[in-house]
mmCIF file of C-alpha atoms and ligand atoms in Angstrom:
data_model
loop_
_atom_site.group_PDB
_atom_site.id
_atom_site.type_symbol
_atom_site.label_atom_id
_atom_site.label_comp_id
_atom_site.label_asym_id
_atom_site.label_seq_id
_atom_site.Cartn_x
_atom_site.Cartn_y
_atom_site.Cartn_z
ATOM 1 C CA UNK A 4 -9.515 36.588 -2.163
ATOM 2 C CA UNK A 5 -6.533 35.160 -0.827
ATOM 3 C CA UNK A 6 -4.069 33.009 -3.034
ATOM 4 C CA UNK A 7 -5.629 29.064 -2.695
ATOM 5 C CA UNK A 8 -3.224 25.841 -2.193
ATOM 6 C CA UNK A 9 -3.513 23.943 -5.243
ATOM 7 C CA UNK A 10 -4.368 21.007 -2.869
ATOM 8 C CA UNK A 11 -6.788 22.298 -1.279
ATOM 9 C CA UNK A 12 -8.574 23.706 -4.551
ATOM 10 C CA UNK A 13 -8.130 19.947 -6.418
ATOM 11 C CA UNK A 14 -9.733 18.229 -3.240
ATOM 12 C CA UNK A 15 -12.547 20.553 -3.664
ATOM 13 C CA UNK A 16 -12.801 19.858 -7.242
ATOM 14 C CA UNK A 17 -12.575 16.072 -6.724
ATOM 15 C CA UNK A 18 -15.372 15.913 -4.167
ATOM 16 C CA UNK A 19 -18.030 18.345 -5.912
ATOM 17 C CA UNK A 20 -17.333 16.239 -9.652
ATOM 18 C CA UNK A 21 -15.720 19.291 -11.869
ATOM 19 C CA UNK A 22 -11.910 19.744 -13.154
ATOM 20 C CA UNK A 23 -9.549 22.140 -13.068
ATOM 21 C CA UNK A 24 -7.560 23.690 -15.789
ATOM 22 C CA UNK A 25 -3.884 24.726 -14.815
ATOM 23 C CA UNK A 26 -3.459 27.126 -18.160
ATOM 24 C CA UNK A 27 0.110 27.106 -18.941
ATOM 25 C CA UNK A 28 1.336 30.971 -19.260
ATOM 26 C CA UNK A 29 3.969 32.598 -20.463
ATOM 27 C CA UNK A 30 3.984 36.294 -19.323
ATOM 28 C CA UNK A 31 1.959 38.514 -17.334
ATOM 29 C CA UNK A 32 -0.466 39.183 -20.434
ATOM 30 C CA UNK A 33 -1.557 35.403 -20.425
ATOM 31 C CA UNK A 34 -1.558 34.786 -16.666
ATOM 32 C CA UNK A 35 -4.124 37.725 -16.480
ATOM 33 C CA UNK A 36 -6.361 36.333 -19.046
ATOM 34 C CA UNK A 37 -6.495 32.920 -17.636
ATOM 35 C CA UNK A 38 -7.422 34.454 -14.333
ATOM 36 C CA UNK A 39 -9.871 37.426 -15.884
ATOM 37 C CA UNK A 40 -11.707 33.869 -17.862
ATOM 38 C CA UNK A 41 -12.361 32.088 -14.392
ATOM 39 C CA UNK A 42 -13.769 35.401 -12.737
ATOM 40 C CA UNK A 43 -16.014 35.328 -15.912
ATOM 41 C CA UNK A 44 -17.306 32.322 -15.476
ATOM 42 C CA UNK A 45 -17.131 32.269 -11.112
ATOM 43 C CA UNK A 46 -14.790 29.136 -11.086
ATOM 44 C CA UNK A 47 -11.516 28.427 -10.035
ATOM 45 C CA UNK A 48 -8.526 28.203 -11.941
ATOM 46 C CA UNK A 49 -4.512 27.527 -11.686
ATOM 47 C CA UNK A 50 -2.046 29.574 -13.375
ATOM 48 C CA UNK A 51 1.227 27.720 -14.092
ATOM 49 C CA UNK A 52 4.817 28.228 -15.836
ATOM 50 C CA UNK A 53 7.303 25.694 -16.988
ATOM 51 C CA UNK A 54 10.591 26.320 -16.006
ATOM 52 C CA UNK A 55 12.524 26.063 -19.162
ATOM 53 C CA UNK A 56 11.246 29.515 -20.243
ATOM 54 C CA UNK A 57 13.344 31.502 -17.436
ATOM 55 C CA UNK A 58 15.927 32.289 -19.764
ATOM 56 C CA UNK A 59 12.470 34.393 -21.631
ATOM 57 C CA UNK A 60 11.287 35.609 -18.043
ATOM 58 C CA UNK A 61 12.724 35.241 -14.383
ATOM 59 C CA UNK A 62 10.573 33.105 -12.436
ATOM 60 C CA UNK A 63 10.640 35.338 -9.441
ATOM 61 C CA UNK A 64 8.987 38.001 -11.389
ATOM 62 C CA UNK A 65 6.382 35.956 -13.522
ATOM 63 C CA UNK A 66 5.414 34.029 -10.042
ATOM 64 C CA UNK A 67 5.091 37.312 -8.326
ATOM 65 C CA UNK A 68 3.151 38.554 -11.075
ATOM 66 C CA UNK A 69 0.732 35.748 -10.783
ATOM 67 C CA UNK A 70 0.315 35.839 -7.060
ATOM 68 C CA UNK A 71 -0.381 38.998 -7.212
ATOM 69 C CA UNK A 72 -3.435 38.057 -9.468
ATOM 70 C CA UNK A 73 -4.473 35.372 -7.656
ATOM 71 C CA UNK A 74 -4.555 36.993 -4.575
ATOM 72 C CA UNK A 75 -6.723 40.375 -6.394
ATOM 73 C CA UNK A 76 -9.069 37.735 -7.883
ATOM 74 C CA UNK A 77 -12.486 37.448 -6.989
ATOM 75 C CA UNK A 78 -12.487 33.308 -7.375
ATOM 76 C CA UNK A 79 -9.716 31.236 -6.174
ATOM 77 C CA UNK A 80 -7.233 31.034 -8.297
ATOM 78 C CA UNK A 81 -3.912 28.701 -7.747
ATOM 79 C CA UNK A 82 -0.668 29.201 -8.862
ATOM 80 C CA UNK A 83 2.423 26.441 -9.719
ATOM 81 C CA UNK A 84 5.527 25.932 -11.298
ATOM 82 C CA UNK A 85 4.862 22.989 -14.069
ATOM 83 C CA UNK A 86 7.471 20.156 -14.829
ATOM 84 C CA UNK A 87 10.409 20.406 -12.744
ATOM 85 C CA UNK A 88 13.289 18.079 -14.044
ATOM 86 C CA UNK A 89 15.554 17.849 -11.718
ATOM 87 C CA UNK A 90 15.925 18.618 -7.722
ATOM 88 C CA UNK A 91 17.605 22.196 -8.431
ATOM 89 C CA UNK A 92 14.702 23.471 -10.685
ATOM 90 C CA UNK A 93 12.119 22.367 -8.407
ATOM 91 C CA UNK A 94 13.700 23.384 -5.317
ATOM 92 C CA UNK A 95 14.769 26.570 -7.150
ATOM 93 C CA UNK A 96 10.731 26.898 -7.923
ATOM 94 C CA UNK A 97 10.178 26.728 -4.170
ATOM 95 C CA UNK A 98 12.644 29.984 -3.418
ATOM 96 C CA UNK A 99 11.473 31.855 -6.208
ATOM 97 C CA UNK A 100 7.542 31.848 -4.567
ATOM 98 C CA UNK A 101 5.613 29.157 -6.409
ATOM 99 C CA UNK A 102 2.973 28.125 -3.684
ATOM 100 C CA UNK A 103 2.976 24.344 -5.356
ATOM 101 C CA UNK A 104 5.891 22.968 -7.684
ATOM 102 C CA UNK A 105 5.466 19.667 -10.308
ATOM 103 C CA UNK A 106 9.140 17.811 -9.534
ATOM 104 C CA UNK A 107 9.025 15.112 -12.586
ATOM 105 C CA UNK A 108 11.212 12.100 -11.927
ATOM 106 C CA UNK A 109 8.946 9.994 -14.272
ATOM 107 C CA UNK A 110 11.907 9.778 -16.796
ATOM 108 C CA UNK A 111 14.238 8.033 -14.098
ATOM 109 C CA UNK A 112 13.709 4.435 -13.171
ATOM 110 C CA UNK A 113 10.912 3.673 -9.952
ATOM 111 C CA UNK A 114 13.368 3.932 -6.981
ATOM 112 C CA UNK A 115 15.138 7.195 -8.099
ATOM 113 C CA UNK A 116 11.798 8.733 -8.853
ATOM 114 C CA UNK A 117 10.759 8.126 -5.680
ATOM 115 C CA UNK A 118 13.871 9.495 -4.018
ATOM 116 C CA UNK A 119 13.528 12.372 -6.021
ATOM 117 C CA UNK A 120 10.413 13.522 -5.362
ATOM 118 C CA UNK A 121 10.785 12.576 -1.748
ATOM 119 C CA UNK A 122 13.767 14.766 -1.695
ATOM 120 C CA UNK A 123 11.778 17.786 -2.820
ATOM 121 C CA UNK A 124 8.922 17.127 -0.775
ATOM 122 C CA UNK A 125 11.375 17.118 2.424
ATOM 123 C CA UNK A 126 12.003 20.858 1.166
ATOM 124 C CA UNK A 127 8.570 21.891 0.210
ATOM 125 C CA UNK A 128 7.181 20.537 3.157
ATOM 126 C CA UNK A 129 9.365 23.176 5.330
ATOM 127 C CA UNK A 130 7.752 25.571 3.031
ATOM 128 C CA UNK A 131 4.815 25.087 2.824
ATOM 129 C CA UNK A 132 4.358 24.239 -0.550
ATOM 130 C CA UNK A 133 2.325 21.334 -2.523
ATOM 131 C CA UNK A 134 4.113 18.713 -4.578
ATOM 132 C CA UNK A 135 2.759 17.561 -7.952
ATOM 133 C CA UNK A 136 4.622 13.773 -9.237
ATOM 134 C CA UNK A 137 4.562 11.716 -12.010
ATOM 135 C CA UNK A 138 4.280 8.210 -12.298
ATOM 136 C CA UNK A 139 4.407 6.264 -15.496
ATOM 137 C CA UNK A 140 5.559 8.533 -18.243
ATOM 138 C CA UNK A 141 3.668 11.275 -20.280
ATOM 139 C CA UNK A 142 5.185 11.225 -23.569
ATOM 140 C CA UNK A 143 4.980 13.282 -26.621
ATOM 141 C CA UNK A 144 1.479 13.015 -28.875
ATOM 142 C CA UNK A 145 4.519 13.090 -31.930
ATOM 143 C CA UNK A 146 5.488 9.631 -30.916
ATOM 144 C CA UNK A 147 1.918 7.219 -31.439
ATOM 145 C CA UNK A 148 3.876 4.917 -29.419
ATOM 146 C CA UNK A 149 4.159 7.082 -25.835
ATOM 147 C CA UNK A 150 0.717 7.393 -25.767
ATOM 148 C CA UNK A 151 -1.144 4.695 -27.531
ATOM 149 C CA UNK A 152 0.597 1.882 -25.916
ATOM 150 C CA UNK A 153 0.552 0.732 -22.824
ATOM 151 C CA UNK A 154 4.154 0.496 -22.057
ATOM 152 C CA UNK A 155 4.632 3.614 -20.385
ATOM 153 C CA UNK A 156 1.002 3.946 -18.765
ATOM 154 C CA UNK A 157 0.898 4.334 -14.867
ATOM 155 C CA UNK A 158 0.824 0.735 -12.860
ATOM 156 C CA UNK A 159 -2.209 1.386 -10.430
ATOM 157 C CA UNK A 160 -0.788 -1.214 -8.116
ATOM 158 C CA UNK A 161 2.450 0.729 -7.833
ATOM 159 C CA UNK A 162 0.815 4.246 -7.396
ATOM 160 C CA UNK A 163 -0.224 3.512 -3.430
ATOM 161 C CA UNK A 164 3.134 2.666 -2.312
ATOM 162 C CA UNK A 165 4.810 5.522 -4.681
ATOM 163 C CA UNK A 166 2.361 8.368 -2.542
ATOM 164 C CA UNK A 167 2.887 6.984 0.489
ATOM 165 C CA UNK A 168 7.104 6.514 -0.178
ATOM 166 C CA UNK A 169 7.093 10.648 -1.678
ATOM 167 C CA UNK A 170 4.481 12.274 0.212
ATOM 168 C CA UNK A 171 3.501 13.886 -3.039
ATOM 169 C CA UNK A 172 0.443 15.771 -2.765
ATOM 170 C CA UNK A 173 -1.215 14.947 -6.293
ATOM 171 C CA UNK A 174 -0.183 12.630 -8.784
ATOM 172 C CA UNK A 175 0.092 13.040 -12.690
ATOM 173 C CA UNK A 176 -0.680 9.979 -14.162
ATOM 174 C CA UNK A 177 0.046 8.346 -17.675
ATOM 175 C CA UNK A 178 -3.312 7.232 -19.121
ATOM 176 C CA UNK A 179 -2.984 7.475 -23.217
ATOM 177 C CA UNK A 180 -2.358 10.994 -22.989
ATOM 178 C CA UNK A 181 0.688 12.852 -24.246
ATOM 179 C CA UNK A 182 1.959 16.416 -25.025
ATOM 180 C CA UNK A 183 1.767 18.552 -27.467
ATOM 181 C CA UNK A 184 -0.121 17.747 -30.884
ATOM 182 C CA UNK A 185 -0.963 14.527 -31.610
ATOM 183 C CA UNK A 186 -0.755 12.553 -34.233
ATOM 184 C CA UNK A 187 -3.347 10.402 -33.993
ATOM 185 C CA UNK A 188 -6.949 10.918 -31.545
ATOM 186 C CA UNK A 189 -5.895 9.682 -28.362
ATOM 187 C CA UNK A 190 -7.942 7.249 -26.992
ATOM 188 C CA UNK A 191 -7.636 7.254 -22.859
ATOM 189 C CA UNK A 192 -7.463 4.552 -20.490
ATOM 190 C CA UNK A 193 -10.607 4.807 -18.546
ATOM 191 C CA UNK A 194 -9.929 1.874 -16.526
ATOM 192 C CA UNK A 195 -6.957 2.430 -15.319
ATOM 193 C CA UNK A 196 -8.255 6.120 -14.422
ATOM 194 C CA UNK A 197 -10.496 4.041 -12.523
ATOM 195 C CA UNK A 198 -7.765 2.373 -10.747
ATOM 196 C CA UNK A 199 -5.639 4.912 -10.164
ATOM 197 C CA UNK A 200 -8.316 7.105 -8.588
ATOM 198 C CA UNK A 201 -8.970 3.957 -5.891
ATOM 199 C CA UNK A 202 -5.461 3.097 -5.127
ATOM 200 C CA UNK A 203 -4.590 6.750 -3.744
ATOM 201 C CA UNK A 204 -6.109 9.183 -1.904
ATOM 202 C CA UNK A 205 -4.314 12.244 -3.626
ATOM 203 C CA UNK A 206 -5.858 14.578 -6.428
ATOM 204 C CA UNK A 207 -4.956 12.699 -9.734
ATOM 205 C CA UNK A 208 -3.452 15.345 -12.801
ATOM 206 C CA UNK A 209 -3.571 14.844 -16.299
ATOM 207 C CA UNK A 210 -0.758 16.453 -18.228
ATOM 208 C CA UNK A 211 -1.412 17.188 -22.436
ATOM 209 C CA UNK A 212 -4.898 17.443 -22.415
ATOM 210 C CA UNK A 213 -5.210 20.206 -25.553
ATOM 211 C CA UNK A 214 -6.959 18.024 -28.502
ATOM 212 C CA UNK A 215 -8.200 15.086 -26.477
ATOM 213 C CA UNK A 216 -12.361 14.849 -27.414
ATOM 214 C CA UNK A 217 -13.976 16.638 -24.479
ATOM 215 C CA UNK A 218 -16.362 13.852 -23.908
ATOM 216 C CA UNK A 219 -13.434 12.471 -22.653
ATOM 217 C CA UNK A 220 -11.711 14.762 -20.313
ATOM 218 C CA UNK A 221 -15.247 15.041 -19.143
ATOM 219 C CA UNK A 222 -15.455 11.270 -18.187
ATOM 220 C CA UNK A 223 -11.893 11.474 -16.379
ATOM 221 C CA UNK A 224 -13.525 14.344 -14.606
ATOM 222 C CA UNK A 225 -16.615 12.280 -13.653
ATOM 223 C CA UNK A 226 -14.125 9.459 -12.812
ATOM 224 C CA UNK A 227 -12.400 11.709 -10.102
ATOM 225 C CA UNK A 228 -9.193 13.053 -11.674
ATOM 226 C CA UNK A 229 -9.246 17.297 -11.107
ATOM 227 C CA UNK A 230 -6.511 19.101 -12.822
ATOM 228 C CA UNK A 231 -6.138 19.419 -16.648
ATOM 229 C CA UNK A 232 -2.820 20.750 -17.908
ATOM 230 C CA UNK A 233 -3.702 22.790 -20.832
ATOM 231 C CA UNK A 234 -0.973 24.553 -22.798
ATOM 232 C CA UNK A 235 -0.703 23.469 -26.678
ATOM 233 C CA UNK A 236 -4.166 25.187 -27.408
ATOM 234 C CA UNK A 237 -4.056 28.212 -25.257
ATOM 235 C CA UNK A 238 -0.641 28.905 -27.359
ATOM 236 C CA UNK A 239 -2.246 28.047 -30.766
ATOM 237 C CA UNK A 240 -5.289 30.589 -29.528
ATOM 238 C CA UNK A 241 -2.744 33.005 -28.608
ATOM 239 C CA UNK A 242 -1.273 32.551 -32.404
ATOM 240 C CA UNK A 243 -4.474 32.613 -33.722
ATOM 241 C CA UNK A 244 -5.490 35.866 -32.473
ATOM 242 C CA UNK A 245 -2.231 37.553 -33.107
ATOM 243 C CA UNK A 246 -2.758 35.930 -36.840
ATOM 244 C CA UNK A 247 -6.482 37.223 -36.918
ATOM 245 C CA UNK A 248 -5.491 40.661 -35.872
ATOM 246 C CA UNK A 249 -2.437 40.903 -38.366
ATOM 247 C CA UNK A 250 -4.017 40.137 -41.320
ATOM 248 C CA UNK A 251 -7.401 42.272 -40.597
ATOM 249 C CA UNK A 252 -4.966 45.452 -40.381
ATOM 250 C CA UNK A 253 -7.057 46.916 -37.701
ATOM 251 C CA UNK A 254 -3.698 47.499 -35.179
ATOM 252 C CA UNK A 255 -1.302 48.226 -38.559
ATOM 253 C CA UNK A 256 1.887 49.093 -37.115
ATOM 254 C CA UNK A 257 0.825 49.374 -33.258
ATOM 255 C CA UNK A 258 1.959 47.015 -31.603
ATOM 256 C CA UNK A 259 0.619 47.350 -27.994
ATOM 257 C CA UNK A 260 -2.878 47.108 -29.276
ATOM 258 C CA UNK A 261 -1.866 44.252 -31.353
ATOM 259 C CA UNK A 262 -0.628 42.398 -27.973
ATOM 260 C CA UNK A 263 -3.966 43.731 -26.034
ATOM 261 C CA UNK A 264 -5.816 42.853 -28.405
ATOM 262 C CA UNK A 265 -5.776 39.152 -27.585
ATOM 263 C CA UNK A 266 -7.693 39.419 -24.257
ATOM 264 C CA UNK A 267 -10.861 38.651 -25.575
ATOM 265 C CA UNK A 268 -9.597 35.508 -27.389
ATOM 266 C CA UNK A 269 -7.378 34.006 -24.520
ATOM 267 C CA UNK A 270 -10.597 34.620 -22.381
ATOM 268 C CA UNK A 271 -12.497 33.153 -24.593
ATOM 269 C CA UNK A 272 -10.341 29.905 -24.577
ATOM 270 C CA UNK A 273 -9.878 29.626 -20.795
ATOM 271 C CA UNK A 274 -14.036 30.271 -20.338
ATOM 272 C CA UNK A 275 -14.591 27.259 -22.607
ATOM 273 C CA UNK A 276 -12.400 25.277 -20.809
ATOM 274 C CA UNK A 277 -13.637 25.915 -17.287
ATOM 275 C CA UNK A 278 -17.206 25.037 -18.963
ATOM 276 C CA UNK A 279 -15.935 22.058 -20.350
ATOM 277 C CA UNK A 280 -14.198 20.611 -17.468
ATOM 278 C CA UNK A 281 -17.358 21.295 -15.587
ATOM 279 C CA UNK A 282 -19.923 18.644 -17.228
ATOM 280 C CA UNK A 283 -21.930 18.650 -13.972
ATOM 281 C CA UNK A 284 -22.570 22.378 -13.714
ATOM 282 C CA UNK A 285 -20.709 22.791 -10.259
ATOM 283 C CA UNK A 286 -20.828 26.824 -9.333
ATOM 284 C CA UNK A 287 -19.053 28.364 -6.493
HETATM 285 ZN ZN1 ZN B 18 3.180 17.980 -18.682
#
C-alpha cells in the first residue's frame, strides 16, 4: 500500500467518527511496532519523530526507515515529523523526506505564529507536504497551570482567520491537555472542542494525550477531532517491557533478544490505542 498523506488519512478519520494515533518513535524498532499494531488490528496509523532527537538518529535515515514501512504496510499508515520549533527544523523536516511536518509557532505571539507557519507552508506547499499548527499553547502536564486554566486554551474565534492566514492543513489545538505526565487528571474542554471543530474546516490534533481517561479522548473523537499524539506511554511501555524482561532473566546477558523482545508489548500498546480511539467500531 502506498505511503498515505496525513491529510487525507485525518479527513477520512473525521468523516467516518474514529481517531488516529500518531505514536511518537524513536528508532526503527518502535516505528515497526507501531505499524505491525495497526496491521493487527486493520486500521490506520501515523508514525512520527520529534526533531530534537537527531543528534540520537539522523532524520533522513529514521524517515526513510519509516516510509519504507508505510509504504510495505498492508493499512495506510502516515508518516510526520512532530513539533518543529523554528522555520529551519521544519523546513529541514521537509528535505530530509517527512511527507507532513508539525511547524509550532504557538510559543510566539499571534502575528508571528502566523507568519511562521505561513512561511513553512509556502515551502511545503512546493513539496508537497502537509502542515500541522498550533494555536493556543500545549503546555507541560508538570505545570497544573498550562493545562487546567484557561489562559493558554485555543480562542475558537481566532482559529478561522489563523487557517485561512497559514494555510495549515490541520490544527493542534489547546483544550486542557498538556505533555508529558500530569500532575493532576486533566479535565478537557469539550466545548471549546466543540467550537473549534465548527470554526475550521481542517482536521483538529490533540497533542499529550498519554493519561487522559479514555472516555474522554473518545468524546473528542465523537466531537470530530482525529489525531492523538501519543508518546509518554508508548515510552513508559517501552520501559516497562525492557524492565519486565530484565528482571525475569529470560535474555541474561543477550542483548538483541532483550531489545526484540519488546515487540509484543509495543504492539500491544499501539493495538489498544487504535481500539480505543475507535469507540464507534469503524473498520477499513
Ligand atoms: Zn506535542
Amino acid at each position: 500500500m502506498p505511503l498515505v498523506k496525513v491529510n487525507e488519512l485525518l479527513q477520512d478519520a473525521t468523516q467516518n467518527h474514529y481517531g488516529v494515533p500518531a505514536v511518537n518513535c524513536i528508532n526503527v524498532e518502535t516505528a515497526r511496532y507501531t505499524v505491525e499494531a495497526a496491521e493487527q488490528e486493520h486500521m490506520p496509523v501515523i508514525v512520527q519523530f520529534w526533531p530534537g532527537f537527531k543528534d540520537y538518529v539522523p532524520l533522513r535515515s529514521i524517515a526513510g526507515a519509516a516510509r519504507y514501512f508505510a509504504e510495505n504496510a498492508s493499512v495506510p499508515v502516515a508518516v510526520h515529523q512532530d513539533h518543529s520549533w523554528t522555520y529551519q527544523i521544519a523546513v529541514e523536516g521537509i528535505r530530509d523526506g517527512f511527507p507532513s511536518v508539525m511547524v509550532d509557532g504557538s510559543s510566539l505571539p499571534y502575528e508571528q505564529n502566523v507568519a511562521l507557519v505561513k512561511s513553512v507552508v509556502d515551502v511545503a506547499d512546493v513539496f508537497g507536504v502537509d502542515i500541522e499548527a498550533e494555536l493556543g499553547h500545549v503546555g507541560n502536564g508538570s505545570n497544573a497551570e498550562d493545562f487546567a486554566t484557561s489562559d493558554f486554551y485555543t480562542k475558537p474565534e481566532l482559529a478561522a482567520e489563523f487557517v485561512e492566514r497559514t494555510g495549515c492543513g490541520s490544527l493542534a489545538i489547546a483544550v486542557g491537555n498538556a505533555h508529558g505526565p500530569y500532575v493532576k487528571v486533566p479535565h478537557l474542554d469539550f466545548e471549546r472542542i466543540q467550537q473549534c471543530r465548527e470554526a475550521v474546516g481542517v482536521p483538529l490534533v490533540m497533542h499529550g494525550c498519554s493519561d487522559i481517561p479514555p472516555e474522554q479522548l473518545q468524546r473528542a473523537v465523537n466531537l470530530g477531532m482525529s489525531k492523538f499524539n501519543i508518546a509518554t506511554e508508548y515510552f513508559r511501555a517501552l520501559y516497562r517491557s525492557l524492565e519486565k524482561d530484565i528482571k525475569s532473566g529470560e535474555h541474561d546477558g543477550d542483548g538483541v533478544k532483550l531489545l526484540l523482545g519488546v515487540g509484543d508489548d509495543c504492539r500491544a500498546f499501539v493495538r489498544e490505542k487504535i481500539q480505543m480511539l475507535n469507540p464507534n467500531h469503524y473498520s477499513m
